[in-house]
Amino acid sequence: MRPLISVLAAALLAACAVGPDHVRPSMAVPQSFEGTAAPDATTATASAANATVAPAVADTAFWQAFADPQLNALVDDTLVANHDLRIALARYDRANALLRGTRFDQLPTLDASGTAANNRASADQAPGVPRDARDTDSFDIGIGASWELDLFGRVRRSVEAGRAEVAASADDLRAVQVAIVGDVATAYLDLRGLQERLRVATENAGNQQHTLALVDARREAGQDSDFDSARASAQAASTASRIPVLEAEIAVATHRIAVLTGRTPDALRAQLTLARALPAVPRSIDPGTPADVLRARPDVSAAEHRLHAATARVGVATADLFPRLTLGGLIGGQAGDIDALFGRDSETRFVALGIDWSFLDIGRVRARIAAADADASMELARYQQTVLRALEDTGNALVRFDRAFDADVELDRAARDSARAAQLARLRFDAGGTSLLEVLDAERSQLQAEDAFAAGRTRTATEAVALYRALAGGWPQILPARETAGMR
């Protein structure tokens, strides 16, 4: 026995894990995003996971940049109660549980058993023995153990793959946080923008009703025709028709926010119906470098961890080319009388070294290895694609956010000028210096310009959210509550 133990100990010390080791992929990443200042003019090869995170992005909860307490409260509620987050958390917990199970494969498997039996032999089996003497009792008890000697790393590679899957699940959870909080912020800003557009439509509808009343009064005085009255009435009705549509969109946005925060659709109606101004939007957002963004993005990190897991599974498959050794043992007792079960002479033991080798099925083993290699190649391509899409996503968000402010400047000027033009047209019409057609045209332009400005400001705010989502920084360590389903 001692020589066997010595040989096994030496083999374990010399054991290695077959299959390729994971190497973090390296991709050529630009030094800066288009339109932002670069540390230098060269383009370097950088690893996403080795990049430093831009403090302006990573250390601040982005929604706080809007300085809106109600938005902050909604996000806090979402992070602890959103059901998509609870689903992602359950997947993370599941991956952790599976990893714990895989780790137990590195340890001996223990089991205990015991039997108490009474056996009666037939008269043919025991000829000449009296009936009562043909009864026999037997008792046995034992503790067994089996242990796979992981000489070629099959179990270690399985544990390695499990750890990578857990890390990927953690990144998936963070990615859902990014998406869900971004959805809440976008829905909230859309809501405030819709309320502003509703205010614009209501005010313009009031102005046009005033113009219609004036035209009707002039028609009754013989100064205007039925045609003028019909045109003014049509425009006022067209503007009024915007109001119920906007009210419906406001209700839909309110329902969306409530569900995202884990409530029923009508739960926030009273809280959100009161109109508030659209929050101020930060004029500039520092994205950091592309390498900073790649490190912060959970989808990139998750893709790398899944590549790691796929690489480790190549080792799991490769280990089947080599023999699998299992050490088994049993110690216990067996006796015909329970009082003697634990006596010295009742001791039993068994030690064995088993070998399981699939060399006769080498074709299937190599097919599984080829499939594992293909999976690793697929995950590598997926990682590279995720990196490129992350850079594209961030670059697009930067451009849209920057140009949105330029558009807002022009929309603001158009809204102010159109309001002034409509005011002057009404004054000239009252003085008889212009036609009703010019008044109606000016009022229509005012409505369109003011509505476009309100929609533009909303778009700028949501583009800011889209940029923050692309940067994926500033996420607090807040998890939803874990709830266990009742079992019946």
Coordinates of C-alpha atoms in Angstrom, one line a residue, residues 42-232:
T42 CA -0.2 57.1 -32.7
T43 CA -2.4 54.1 -32.5
A44 CA -1.3 51.4 -30.1
T45 CA -2.2 47.8 -29.5
A46 CA -4.1 47.7 -26.2
S47 CA -5.9 45.1 -24.1
A48 CA -9.3 46.1 -22.9
A49 CA -8.8 44.6 -19.5
N50 CA -5.4 46.4 -19.0
A51 CA -6.9 49.9 -19.7
T52 CA -7.4 52.4 -17.0
V53 CA -10.9 53.6 -16.3
A54 CA -11.7 57.3 -16.7
P55 CA -12.6 58.6 -13.3
A56 CA -15.2 61.0 -14.7
V57 CA -17.1 58.1 -16.1
A58 CA -16.5 55.3 -13.7
D59 CA -16.9 57.0 -10.3
T60 CA -20.1 58.9 -10.8
A61 CA -23.6 57.5 -11.0
F62 CA -24.5 59.1 -14.3
W63 CA -28.2 59.9 -13.6
Q64 CA -27.1 62.2 -10.8
A65 CA -25.6 64.5 -13.4
F66 CA -29.2 65.6 -14.2
A67 CA -29.7 66.8 -10.6
D68 CA -33.3 65.5 -10.5
P69 CA -34.2 64.0 -7.1
Q70 CA -37.2 62.2 -8.5
L71 CA -35.1 60.5 -11.2
N72 CA -32.5 59.5 -8.5
A73 CA -35.3 57.9 -6.4
L74 CA -36.7 56.0 -9.4
V75 CA -33.3 54.6 -10.3
D76 CA -32.8 53.5 -6.7
D77 CA -36.1 51.7 -6.8
T78 CA -35.3 50.1 -10.1
L79 CA -31.9 48.7 -8.9
V80 CA -33.6 46.8 -6.0
A81 CA -37.0 45.9 -7.5
N82 CA -36.7 45.5 -11.3
H83 CA -37.6 41.9 -12.4
D84 CA -35.1 41.7 -15.3
L85 CA -32.4 42.4 -12.7
R86 CA -33.8 39.7 -10.5
I87 CA -33.7 37.3 -13.4
A88 CA -30.0 38.2 -14.1
L89 CA -29.2 37.8 -10.4
A90 CA -30.8 34.4 -10.3
R91 CA -28.7 33.4 -13.3
Y92 CA -25.6 34.6 -11.5
D93 CA -26.6 32.6 -8.4
R94 CA -27.1 29.5 -10.5
A95 CA -23.7 29.8 -12.1
N96 CA -22.2 30.1 -8.6
A97 CA -24.0 27.1 -7.4
L98 CA -22.9 25.0 -10.4
L99 CA -19.3 26.2 -9.8
R100 CA -19.5 25.0 -6.2
G101 CA -20.7 21.6 -7.4
T102 CA -17.8 21.4 -9.9
R103 CA -15.3 22.2 -7.2
F104 CA -16.5 19.2 -5.2
D105 CA -15.2 17.0 -8.0
Q106 CA -11.7 17.9 -6.8
L107 CA -12.4 16.2 -3.5
P108 CA -13.1 12.6 -2.6
T109 CA -16.7 11.5 -2.9
L110 CA -17.8 9.9 0.4
D111 CA -20.8 7.7 1.1
A112 CA -22.0 5.6 3.9
S113 CA -24.2 2.5 3.9
G114 CA -25.6 -0.1 6.3
T115 CA -27.7 -3.2 6.0
A116 CA -29.5 -5.4 8.5
A117 CA -31.0 -8.6 6.9
N118 CA -32.6 -11.8 7.9
N119 CA -32.4 -14.8 5.5
R120 CA -34.2 -18.1 5.5
A121 CA -32.8 -21.0 3.5
S122 CA -35.1 -23.6 1.9
A123 CA -35.1 -27.3 3.0
D124 CA -33.3 -28.1 -0.3
Q125 CA -30.6 -25.6 0.4
A126 CA -30.1 -26.9 3.9
P127 CA -31.1 -30.6 3.9
G128 CA -31.7 -32.0 7.3
V129 CA -31.6 -28.7 9.1
P130 CA -34.6 -27.8 11.2
R131 CA -36.8 -25.0 10.0
D132 CA -35.9 -22.6 12.8
A133 CA -32.2 -23.3 12.3
R134 CA -32.4 -22.2 8.7
D135 CA -32.8 -18.5 9.7
T136 CA -29.7 -16.4 9.6
D137 CA -29.0 -12.8 10.4
S138 CA -26.4 -10.5 8.8
F139 CA -25.4 -7.0 9.6
D140 CA -22.9 -4.8 7.7
I141 CA -21.9 -1.1 7.8
G142 CA -19.3 0.8 5.7
I143 CA -17.9 4.1 4.6
G144 CA -16.7 4.4 1.1
A145 CA -14.7 7.0 -0.8
S146 CA -13.8 7.5 -4.4
W147 CA -11.5 10.1 -5.8
E148 CA -10.6 10.9 -9.4
L149 CA -6.8 11.6 -9.6
D150 CA -6.8 14.7 -11.8
L151 CA -3.4 13.9 -13.4
F152 CA -4.3 15.6 -16.7
G153 CA -6.4 18.5 -15.4
R154 CA -9.9 17.4 -16.6
V155 CA -11.4 18.5 -13.3
R156 CA -9.2 21.6 -13.0
R157 CA -10.2 22.7 -16.4
S158 CA -13.8 22.2 -15.5
V159 CA -13.4 24.4 -12.5
E160 CA -11.6 27.0 -14.5
A161 CA -14.5 27.1 -17.0
G162 CA -17.0 27.3 -14.2
R163 CA -15.1 30.3 -12.7
A164 CA -15.1 32.0 -16.0
E165 CA -18.8 31.4 -16.5
V166 CA -19.5 32.9 -13.0
A167 CA -17.5 36.0 -14.0
A168 CA -19.4 36.3 -17.2
S169 CA -22.7 36.0 -15.4
A170 CA -21.6 38.8 -13.0
D171 CA -20.9 40.9 -16.1
D172 CA -24.3 40.0 -17.6
L173 CA -25.9 41.3 -14.4
R174 CA -24.0 44.5 -14.7
A175 CA -25.0 44.8 -18.3
V176 CA -28.6 44.5 -17.4
Q177 CA -28.1 47.2 -14.8
V178 CA -26.7 49.4 -17.5
A179 CA -29.6 48.7 -19.9
I180 CA -32.4 48.9 -17.3
V181 CA -31.2 52.1 -15.6
G182 CA -30.7 53.6 -19.0
D183 CA -34.3 52.7 -19.9
V184 CA -35.6 54.3 -16.7
A185 CA -33.7 57.5 -17.3
T186 CA -34.7 57.6 -21.0
A187 CA -38.4 57.0 -20.2
Y188 CA -38.3 59.7 -17.4
L189 CA -36.7 62.3 -19.8
D190 CA -39.2 61.3 -22.5
L191 CA -42.0 61.9 -20.0
R192 CA -40.8 65.3 -19.1
G193 CA -40.3 66.2 -22.7
L194 CA -43.8 65.0 -23.6
Q195 CA -45.2 67.1 -20.8
E196 CA -43.3 70.1 -22.2
R197 CA -44.7 69.4 -25.7
L198 CA -48.2 69.1 -24.1
R199 CA -47.7 72.6 -22.6
V200 CA -46.7 74.0 -25.9
A201 CA -49.7 72.4 -27.7
T202 CA -52.1 73.7 -25.0
E203 CA -50.8 77.2 -25.1
N204 CA -50.9 77.3 -28.9
A205 CA -54.4 75.8 -28.9
G206 CA -55.4 78.7 -26.6
N207 CA -53.9 81.3 -28.9
Q208 CA -55.6 79.8 -31.9
Q209 CA -58.9 79.7 -30.1
H210 CA -58.4 83.4 -29.3
T211 CA -57.8 84.0 -33.0
L212 CA -60.9 82.0 -34.0
A213 CA -63.0 84.0 -31.6
L214 CA -61.7 87.2 -33.1
V215 CA -62.4 86.0 -36.6
D216 CA -66.0 84.9 -35.6
A217 CA -66.6 88.3 -34.1
R218 CA -65.3 90.1 -37.2
R219 CA -67.5 87.8 -39.4
E220 CA -70.5 88.7 -37.4
A221 CA -69.6 92.3 -37.9
G222 CA -69.3 91.7 -41.6
Q223 CA -65.5 92.2 -41.8
D224 CA -64.5 88.5 -42.4
S225 CA -66.2 85.7 -44.4
D226 CA -67.3 82.2 -43.5
F227 CA -64.2 81.0 -45.4
D228 CA -61.9 82.8 -43.0
S229 CA -63.8 81.4 -40.0
A230 CA -63.6 77.9 -41.4
R231 CA -59.8 78.1 -41.9
A232 CA -59.2 79.4 -38.4

